[in-house]
Short mmCIF file of C-alpha atoms in Angstrom, two decimals:
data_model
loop_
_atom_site.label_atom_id
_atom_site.label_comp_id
_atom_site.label_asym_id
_atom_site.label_seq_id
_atom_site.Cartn_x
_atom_site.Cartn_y
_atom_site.Cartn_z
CA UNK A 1 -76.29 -58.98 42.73
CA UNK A 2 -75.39 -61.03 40.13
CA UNK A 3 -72.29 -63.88 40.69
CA UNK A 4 -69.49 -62.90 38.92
CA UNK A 5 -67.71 -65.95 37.43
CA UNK A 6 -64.00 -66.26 37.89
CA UNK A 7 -63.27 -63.49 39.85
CA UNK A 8 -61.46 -63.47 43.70
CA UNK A 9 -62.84 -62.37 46.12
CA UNK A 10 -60.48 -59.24 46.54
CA UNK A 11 -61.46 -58.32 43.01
CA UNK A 12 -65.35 -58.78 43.50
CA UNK A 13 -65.12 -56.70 46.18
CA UNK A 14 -63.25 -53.56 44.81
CA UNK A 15 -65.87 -53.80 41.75
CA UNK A 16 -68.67 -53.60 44.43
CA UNK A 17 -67.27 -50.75 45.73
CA UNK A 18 -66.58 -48.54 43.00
CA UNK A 19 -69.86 -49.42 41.42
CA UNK A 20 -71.66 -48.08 44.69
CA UNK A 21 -69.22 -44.88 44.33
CA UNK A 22 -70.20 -44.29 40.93
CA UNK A 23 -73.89 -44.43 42.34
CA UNK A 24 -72.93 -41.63 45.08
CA UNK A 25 -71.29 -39.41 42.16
CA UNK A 26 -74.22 -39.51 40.24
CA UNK A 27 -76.53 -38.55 43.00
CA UNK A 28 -75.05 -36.22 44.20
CA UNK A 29 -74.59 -34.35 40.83
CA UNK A 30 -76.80 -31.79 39.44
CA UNK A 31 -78.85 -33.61 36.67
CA UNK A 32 -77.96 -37.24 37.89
CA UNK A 33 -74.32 -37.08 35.85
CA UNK A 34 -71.56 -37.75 37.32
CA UNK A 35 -69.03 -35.16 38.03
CA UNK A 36 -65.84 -35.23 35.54
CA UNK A 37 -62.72 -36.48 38.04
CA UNK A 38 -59.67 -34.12 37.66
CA UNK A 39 -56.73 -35.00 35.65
CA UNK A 40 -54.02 -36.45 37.91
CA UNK A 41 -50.93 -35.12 37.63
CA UNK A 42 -48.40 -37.69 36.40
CA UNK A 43 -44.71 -37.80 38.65
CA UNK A 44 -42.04 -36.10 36.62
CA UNK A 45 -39.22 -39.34 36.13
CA UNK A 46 -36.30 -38.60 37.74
CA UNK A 47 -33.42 -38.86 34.45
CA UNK A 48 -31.73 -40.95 36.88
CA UNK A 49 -33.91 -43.36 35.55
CA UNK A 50 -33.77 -43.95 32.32
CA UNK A 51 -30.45 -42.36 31.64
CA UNK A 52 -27.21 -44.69 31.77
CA UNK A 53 -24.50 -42.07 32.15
CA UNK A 54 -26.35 -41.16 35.46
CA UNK A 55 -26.66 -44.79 36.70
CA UNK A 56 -25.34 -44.78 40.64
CA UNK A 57 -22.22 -47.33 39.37
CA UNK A 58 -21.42 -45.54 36.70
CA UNK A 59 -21.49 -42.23 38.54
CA UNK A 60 -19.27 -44.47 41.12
CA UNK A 61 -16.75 -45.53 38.43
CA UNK A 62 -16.35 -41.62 37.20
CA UNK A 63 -15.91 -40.57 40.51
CA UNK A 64 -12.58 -43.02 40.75
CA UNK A 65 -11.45 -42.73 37.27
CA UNK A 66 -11.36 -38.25 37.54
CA UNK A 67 -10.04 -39.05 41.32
CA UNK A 68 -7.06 -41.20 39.61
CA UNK A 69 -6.30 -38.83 36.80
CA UNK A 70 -6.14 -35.71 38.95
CA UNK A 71 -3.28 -37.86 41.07
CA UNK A 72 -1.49 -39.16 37.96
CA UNK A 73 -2.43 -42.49 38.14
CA UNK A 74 -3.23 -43.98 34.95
CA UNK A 75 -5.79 -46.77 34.34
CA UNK A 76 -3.57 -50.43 34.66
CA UNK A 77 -6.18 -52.18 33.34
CA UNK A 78 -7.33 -53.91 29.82
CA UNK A 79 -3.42 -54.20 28.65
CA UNK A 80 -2.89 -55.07 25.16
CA UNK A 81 -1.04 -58.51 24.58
CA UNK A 82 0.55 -59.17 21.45
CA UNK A 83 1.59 -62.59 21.56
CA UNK A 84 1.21 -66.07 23.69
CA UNK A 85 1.01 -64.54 27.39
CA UNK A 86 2.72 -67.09 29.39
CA UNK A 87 5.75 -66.19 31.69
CA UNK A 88 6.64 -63.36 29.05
CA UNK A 89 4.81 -61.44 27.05
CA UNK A 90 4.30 -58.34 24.35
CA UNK A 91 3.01 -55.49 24.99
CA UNK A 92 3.16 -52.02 23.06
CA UNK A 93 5.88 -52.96 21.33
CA UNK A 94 7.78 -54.74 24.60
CA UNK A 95 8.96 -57.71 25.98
CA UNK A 96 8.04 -58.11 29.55
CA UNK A 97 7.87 -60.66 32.47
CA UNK A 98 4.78 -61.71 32.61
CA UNK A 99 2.77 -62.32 36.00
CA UNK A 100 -0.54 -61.53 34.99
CA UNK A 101 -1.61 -64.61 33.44
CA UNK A 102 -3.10 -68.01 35.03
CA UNK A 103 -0.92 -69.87 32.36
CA UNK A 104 0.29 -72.12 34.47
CA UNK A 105 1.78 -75.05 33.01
CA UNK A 106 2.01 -72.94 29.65
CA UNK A 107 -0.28 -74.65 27.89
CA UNK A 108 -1.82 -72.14 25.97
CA UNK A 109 0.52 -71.58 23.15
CA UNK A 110 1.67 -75.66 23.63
CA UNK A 111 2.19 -76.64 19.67
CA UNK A 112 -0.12 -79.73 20.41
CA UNK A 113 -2.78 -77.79 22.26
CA UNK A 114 -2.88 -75.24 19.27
CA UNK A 115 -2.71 -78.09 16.67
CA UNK A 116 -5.64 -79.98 18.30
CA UNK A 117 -7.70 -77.05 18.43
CA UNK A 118 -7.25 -76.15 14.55
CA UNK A 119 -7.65 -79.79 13.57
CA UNK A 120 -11.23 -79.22 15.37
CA UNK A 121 -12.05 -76.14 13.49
CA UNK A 122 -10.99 -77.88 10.36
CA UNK A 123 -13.78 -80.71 10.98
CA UNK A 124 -16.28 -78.87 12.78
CA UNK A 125 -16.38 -75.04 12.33
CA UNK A 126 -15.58 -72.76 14.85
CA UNK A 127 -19.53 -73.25 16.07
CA UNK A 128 -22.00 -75.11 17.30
CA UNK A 129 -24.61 -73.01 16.08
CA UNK A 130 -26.80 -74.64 18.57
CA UNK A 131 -27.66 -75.73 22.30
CA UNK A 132 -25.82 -79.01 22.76
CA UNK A 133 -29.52 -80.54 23.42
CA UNK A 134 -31.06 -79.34 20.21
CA UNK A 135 -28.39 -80.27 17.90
CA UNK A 136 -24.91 -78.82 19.02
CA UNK A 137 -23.12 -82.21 20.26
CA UNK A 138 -20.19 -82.79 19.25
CA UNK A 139 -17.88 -85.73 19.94
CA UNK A 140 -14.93 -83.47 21.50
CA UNK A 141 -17.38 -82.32 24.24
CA UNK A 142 -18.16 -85.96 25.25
CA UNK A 143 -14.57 -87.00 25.38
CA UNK A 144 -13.33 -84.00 26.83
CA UNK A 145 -16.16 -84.45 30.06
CA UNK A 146 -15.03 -88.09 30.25
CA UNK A 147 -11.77 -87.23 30.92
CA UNK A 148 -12.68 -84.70 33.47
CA UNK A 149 -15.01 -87.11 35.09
CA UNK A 150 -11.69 -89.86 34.73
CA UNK A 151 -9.41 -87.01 36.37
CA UNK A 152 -11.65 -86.69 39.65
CA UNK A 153 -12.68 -90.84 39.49
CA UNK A 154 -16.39 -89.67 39.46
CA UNK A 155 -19.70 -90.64 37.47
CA UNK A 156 -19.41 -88.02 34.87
CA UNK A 157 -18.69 -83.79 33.88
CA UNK A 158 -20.50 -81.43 31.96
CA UNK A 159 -18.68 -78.47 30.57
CA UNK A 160 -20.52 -74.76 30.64
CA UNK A 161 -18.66 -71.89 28.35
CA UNK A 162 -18.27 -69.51 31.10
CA UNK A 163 -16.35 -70.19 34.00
CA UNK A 164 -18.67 -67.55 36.40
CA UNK A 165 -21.65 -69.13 34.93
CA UNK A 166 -20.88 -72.37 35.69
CA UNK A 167 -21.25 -71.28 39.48
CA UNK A 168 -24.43 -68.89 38.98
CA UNK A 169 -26.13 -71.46 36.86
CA UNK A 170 -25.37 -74.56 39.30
CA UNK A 171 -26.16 -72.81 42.83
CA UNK A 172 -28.85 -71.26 41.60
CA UNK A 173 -30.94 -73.77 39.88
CA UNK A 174 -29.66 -76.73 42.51
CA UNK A 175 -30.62 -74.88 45.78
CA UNK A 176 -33.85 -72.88 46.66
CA UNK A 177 -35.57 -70.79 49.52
CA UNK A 178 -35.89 -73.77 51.74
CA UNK A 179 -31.99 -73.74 51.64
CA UNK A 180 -28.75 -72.90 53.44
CA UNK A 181 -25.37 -72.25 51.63
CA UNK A 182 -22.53 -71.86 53.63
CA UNK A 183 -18.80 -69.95 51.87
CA UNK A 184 -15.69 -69.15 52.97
CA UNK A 185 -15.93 -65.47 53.43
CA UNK A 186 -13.20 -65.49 51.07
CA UNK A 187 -15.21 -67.30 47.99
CA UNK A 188 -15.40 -65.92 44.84
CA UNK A 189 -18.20 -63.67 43.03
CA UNK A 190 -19.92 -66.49 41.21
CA UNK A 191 -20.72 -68.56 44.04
CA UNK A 192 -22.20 -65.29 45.67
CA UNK A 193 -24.05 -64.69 42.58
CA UNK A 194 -25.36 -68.17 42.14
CA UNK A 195 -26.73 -67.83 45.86
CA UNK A 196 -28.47 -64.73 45.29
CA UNK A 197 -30.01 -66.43 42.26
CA UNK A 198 -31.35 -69.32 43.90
CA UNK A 199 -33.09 -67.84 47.08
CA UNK A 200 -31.15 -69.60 49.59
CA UNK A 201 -29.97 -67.96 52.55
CA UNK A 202 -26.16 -67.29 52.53
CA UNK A 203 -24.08 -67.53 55.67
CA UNK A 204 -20.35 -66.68 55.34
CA UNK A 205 -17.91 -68.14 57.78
CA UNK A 206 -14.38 -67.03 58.81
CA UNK A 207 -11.39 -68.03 55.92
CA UNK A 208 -10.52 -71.59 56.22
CA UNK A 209 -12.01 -72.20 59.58
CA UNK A 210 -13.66 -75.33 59.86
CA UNK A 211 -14.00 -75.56 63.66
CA UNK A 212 -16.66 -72.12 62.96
CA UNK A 213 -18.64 -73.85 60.17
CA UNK A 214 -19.23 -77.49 61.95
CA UNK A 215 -20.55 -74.44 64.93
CA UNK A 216 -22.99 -73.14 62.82
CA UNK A 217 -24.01 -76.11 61.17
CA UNK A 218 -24.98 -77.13 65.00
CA UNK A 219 -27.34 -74.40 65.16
CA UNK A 220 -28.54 -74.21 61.81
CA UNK A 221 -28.44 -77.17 60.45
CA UNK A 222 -31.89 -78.55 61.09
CA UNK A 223 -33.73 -74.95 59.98
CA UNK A 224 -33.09 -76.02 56.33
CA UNK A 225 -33.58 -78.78 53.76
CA UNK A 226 -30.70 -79.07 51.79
CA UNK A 227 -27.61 -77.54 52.87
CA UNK A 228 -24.27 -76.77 50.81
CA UNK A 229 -20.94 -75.99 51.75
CA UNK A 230 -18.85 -74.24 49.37
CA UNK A 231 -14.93 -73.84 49.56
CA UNK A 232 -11.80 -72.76 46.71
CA UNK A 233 -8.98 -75.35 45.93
CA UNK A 234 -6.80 -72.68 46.05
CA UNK A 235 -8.05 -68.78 46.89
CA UNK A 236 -7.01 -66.67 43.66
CA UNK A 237 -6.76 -63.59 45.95
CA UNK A 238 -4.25 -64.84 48.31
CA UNK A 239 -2.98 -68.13 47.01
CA UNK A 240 -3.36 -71.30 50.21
CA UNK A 241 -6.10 -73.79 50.53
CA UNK A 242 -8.33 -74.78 53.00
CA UNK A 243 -7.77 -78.44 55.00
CA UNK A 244 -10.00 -80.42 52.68
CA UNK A 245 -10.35 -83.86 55.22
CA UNK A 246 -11.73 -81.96 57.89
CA UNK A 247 -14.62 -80.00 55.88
CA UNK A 248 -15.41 -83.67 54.14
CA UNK A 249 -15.75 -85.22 57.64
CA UNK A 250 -18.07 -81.81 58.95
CA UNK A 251 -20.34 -82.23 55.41
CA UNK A 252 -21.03 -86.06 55.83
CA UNK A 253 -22.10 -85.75 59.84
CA UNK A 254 -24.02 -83.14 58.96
CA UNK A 255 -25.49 -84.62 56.11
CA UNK A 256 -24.57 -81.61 54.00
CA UNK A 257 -23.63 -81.24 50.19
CA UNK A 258 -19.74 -80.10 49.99
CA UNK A 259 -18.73 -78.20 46.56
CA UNK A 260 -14.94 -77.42 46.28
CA UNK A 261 -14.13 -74.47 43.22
CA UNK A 262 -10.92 -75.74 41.44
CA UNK A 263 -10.49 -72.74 39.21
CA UNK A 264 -6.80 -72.00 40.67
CA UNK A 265 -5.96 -75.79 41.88
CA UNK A 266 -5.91 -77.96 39.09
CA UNK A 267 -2.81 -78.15 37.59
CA UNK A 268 -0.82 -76.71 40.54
CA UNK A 269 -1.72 -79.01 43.24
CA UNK A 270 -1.27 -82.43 43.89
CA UNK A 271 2.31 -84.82 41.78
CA UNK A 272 0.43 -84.88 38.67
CA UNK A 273 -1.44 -81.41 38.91
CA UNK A 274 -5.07 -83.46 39.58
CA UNK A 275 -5.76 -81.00 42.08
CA UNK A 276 -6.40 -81.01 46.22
CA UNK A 277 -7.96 -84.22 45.78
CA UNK A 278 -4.54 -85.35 44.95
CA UNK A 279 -2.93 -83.44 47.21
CA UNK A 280 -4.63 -84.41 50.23
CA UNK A 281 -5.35 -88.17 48.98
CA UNK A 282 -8.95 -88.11 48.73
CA UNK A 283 -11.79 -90.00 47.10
CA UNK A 284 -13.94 -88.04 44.45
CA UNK A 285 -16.82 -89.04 45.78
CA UNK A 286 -15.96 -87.60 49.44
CA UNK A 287 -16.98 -84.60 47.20
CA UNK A 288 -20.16 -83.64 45.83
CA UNK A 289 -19.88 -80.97 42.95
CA UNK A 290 -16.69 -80.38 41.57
CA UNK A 291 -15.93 -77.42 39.81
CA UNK A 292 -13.19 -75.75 37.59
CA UNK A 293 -12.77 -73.55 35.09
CA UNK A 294 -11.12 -74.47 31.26
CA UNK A 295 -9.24 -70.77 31.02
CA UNK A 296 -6.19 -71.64 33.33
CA UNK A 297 -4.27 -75.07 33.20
CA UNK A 298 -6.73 -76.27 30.56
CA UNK A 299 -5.99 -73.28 27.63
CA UNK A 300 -9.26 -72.76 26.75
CA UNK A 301 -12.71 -71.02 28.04
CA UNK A 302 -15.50 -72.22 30.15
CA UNK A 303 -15.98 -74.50 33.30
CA UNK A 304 -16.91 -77.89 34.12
CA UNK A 305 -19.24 -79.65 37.22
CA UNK A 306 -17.76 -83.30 37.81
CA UNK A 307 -19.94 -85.59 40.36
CA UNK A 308 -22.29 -88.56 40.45
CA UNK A 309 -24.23 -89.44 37.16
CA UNK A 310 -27.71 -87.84 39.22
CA UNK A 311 -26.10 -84.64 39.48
CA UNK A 312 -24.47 -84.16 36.16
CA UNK A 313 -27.89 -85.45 33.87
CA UNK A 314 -30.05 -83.01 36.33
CA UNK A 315 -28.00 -80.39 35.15
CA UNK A 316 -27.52 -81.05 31.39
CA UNK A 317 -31.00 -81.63 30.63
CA UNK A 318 -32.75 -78.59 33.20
CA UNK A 319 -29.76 -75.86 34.47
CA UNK A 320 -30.54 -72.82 32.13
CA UNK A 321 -26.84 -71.81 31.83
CA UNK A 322 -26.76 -75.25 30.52
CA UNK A 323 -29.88 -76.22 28.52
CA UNK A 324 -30.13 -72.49 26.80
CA UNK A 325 -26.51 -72.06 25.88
CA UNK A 326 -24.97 -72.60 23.21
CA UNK A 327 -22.51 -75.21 22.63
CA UNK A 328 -18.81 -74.74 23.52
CA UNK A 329 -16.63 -74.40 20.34
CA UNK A 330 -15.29 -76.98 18.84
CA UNK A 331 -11.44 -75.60 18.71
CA UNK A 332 -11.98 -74.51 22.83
CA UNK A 333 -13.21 -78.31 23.95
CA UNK A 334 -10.56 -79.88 21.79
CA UNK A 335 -7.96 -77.22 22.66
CA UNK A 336 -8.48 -78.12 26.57
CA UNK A 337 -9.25 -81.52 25.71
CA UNK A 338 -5.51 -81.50 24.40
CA UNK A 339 -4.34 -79.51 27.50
CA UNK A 340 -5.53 -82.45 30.08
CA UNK A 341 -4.07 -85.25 28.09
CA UNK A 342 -0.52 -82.92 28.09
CA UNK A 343 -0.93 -82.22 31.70
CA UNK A 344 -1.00 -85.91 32.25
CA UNK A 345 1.95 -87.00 30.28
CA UNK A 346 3.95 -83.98 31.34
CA UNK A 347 4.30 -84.15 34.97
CA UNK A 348 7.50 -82.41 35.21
CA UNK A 349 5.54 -79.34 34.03
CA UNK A 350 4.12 -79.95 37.33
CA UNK A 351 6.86 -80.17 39.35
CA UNK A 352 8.64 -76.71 37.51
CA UNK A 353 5.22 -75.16 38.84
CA UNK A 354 5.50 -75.85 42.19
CA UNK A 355 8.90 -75.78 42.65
CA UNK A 356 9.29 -72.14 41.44
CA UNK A 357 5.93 -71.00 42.68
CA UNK A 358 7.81 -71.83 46.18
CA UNK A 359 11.11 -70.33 45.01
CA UNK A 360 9.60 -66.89 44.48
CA UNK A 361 7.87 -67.06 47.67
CA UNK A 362 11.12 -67.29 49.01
CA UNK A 363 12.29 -64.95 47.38
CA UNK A 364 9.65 -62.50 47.98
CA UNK A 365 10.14 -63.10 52.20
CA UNK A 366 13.75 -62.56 52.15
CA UNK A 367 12.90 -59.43 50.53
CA UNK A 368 10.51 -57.97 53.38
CA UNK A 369 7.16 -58.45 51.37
CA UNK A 370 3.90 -59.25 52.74
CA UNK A 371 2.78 -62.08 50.88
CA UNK A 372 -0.21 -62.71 53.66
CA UNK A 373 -1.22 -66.28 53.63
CA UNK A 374 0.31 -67.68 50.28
CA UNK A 375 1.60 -71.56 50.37
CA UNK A 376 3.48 -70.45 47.26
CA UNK A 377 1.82 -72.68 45.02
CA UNK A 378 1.19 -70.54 41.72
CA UNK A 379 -0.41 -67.40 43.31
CA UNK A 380 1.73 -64.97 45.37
CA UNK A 381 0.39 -61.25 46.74
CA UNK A 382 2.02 -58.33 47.31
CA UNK A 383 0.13 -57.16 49.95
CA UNK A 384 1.26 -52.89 49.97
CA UNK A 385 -2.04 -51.38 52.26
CA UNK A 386 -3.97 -49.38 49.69
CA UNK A 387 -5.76 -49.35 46.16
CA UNK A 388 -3.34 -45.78 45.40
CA UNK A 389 -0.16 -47.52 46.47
CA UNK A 390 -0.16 -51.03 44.59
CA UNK A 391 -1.89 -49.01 41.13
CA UNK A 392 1.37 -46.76 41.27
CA UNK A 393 3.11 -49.77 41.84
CA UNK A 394 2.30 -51.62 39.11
CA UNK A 395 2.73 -48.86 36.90
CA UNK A 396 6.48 -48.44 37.96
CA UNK A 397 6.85 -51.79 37.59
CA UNK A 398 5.45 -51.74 34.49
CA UNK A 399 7.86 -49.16 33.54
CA UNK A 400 10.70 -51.45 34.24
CA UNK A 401 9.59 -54.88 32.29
CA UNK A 402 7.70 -56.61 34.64
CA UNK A 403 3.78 -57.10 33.83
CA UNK A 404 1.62 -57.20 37.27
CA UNK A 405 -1.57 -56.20 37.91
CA UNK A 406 -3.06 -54.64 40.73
CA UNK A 407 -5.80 -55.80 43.31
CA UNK A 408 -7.84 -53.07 44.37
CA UNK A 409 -11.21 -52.38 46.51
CA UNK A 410 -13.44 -53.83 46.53
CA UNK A 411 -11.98 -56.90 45.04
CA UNK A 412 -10.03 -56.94 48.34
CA UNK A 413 -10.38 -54.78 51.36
CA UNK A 414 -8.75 -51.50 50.84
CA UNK A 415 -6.23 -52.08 53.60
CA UNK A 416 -5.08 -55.40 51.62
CA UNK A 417 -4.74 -54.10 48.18
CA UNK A 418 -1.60 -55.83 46.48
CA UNK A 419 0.28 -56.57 43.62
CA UNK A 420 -1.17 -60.29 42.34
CA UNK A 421 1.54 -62.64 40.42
CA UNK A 422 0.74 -65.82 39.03
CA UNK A 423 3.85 -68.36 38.35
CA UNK A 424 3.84 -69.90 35.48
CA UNK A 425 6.54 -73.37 35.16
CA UNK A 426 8.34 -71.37 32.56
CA UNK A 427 9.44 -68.86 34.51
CA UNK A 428 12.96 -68.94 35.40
CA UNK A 429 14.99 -68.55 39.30
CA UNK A 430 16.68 -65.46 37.51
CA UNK A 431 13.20 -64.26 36.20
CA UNK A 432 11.41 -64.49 39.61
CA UNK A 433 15.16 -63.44 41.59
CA UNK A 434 14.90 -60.12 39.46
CA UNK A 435 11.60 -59.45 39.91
CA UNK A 436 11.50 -59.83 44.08
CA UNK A 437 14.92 -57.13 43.95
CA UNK A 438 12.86 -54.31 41.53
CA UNK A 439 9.89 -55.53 44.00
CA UNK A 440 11.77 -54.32 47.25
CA UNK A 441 13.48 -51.52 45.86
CA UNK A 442 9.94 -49.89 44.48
CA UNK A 443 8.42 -50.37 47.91
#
């Protein structure tokens, strides 16, 4: 038989094979023609399939939403804001206290922030219109990473315009198949998303416990290439922090990368708000990645990776959440640009934080409430036992001026729904005194 050029070996041989069946067909045909194969019967498509009302999560979310209405429960979420939200708020037409923001050090509505983010608009447009590669640079990005970088006394930053995709788009271009990363069990989505991205196997270990990670970086350690250990400043769910010193000394003898997620941290920790690396008195470089998101202390939108000049130009010229995104905004990078430099010259801001981030704490013991593992510093539960309990909660609280949203499954596990405030420094002892009373009496 002739060679066929180009073709595997698989291929050749399924060619030889239907060739000689063809052959078989014909002779054993009346008149040498093959016989005419029946028409197979195509699978009918389940609608299922191509029909989004019918889509499993969808089906889920109906399921919950009828289940809620039929017990009177109405939907707490996507509440309209009319103004600023910082420790009060508008909404519908009312004034409320406000614990559903992560304003904390009220910059977002701070007359400089606002004024430095217009003055941006004015000069550059309120786009980019471009990947900062191609031609979307812009001089406020530059200086607002260099500050960043300054804050954490590392190499460099790069800023991403989504917070979660700063995570997925790090993990999962950084770390492959060949790879371990290691969370908190208590991490947030976008880490877990950026692992599933990259390939690597995931191994959670228990909340905070660094005595179970350095045990399974014994066993495991050596059955991967790189390895990366991945922990939250603060836990937004539940409000303390892990002891920083001791998962830096596990990372460097087991020659591991250590990423800490400063989403909730910066601003609330540490005498001038730089974060656990303040708090706990440590060098930047004891930590590999930093990350933290613009939308909290910083005003604006997006999140930031802060390291060694190796790992920031690996990512700005090659992570796709990066190098295929568009620019940030002018007005956002100025406006949190703006936020840094007030954090820095208001430390007192700083100090309100903390101090009534413990007062309410406090406040909320004395008055019998389950706060779980809070250290009081900006985020405070209300743990109540069950998705049904803290939604009807929040809407009676709700009723009575006070702005708190619920934490349900499977955010949480179902038996530690809660009630989830955030403190902001502008919230007053009588504010956060009032709200712990209406907060006992409801439960």
């Amino acid at each position: 038989m002739k060679k066929l050029p180009g073709l595997t070996a698989g291929i050749k041989d399924k060619l030889i094979q239907q060739a000689l069946e063809r052959k078989l067909r014909q002779a054993a045909a009346p008149g040498g023609q093959a016989p005419a194969r029946p028409a197979e019967k195509k699978a009918e498509i389940p609608e299922e399939h191509y029909r989004f009302h019918l889509h499993p999560g969808y089906q889920q979310l109906r399921i919950i939403n009828d289940g809620a209405k039929r017990l009177g429960v109405k939907n707490p979420f996507f509440k309209l804001h009319e103004s600023t939200a910082g420790a009060d708020t508008r909404i519908g037409g009312r004034e409320f206290i406000n614990y559903a923001s992560y304003n904390y050090l009220s910059m977002s509505g701070d007359p400089v922030v606002i004024a430095a983010a217009k003055a941006a608009i004015d000069r550059y447009g309120t786009s980019v219109s471009a990947s900062r590669v191609v031609s979307g640079e812009r001089p406020v990005h530059r200086q607002l990473e260099q500050e960043i970088a300054a804050l954490y006394g590392v190499d460099d930053a790069v800023t991403f315009v989504s917070g979660h995709a700063t995570n997925v788009s790090t993990i999962g271009y950084l770390f492959g198949p060949r790879d371990l990363v290691l969370h908190d069990e208590l991490i947030h989505n976008s880490v877990l998303q950026g692992i599933q991205l990259s390939g690597a196997r995931r191994l959670p270990f228990p909340h905070n416990d660094w005595e179970a990670l350095d045990t399974i970086l014994n066993e495991q350690r050596h059955q991967f290439e790189r390895v990366l250990i991945v922990l939250e400043g603060i836990y937004s769910m539940d409000g303390d922090y892990p002891d920083l010193p001791r998962f830096i000394e596990i990372k460097q003898r087991h020659r591991a990368f250590l990423m800490v997620d400063e989403a909730h941290s910066l601003g609330v920790m540490g005498a001038r708000g730089f974060g656990i690396r303040e708090h706990f008195g440590v060098a930047g470089s004891d930590v590999d990645i930093w990350m933290g998101t613009l939308s909290k202390t910083l005003a604006g939108c997006g999140g930031y990776i802060a390291g060694e000049t190796a790992l920031i130009e690996h990512l700005k010229f090659l992570a796709p959440g990066f190098l295929y995104s568009v620019g940030m905004p002018p007005g956002v990078a100025a406006a949190s640009l703006a936020a840094l430099q007030r954090m820095k010259e208001l430390p007192e801001r700083v100090a309100a934080l903390q101090a009534r981030g413990r007062y309410f704490l406090e406040q909320a013991k004395m008055a019998g409430i389950d706060t779980g593992m809070s250290a009081g510093l900006a985020v405070v539960p209300a743990i109540v036992g069950s998705s049904l309990k803290a939604t009807r909660l929040s809407a009676r609280l709700f009723e009575l001026g006070i702005s708190v949203q619920p934490i349900l499954y499977p955010a949480v596990p179902e038996k530690s729904a809660r009630l989830r405030f955030f403190i902001s420094c502008e919230h007053t002892e009588e504010q956060l005194r009032h709200t712990a009373t209406l907060l006992r009496a409801e439960m």
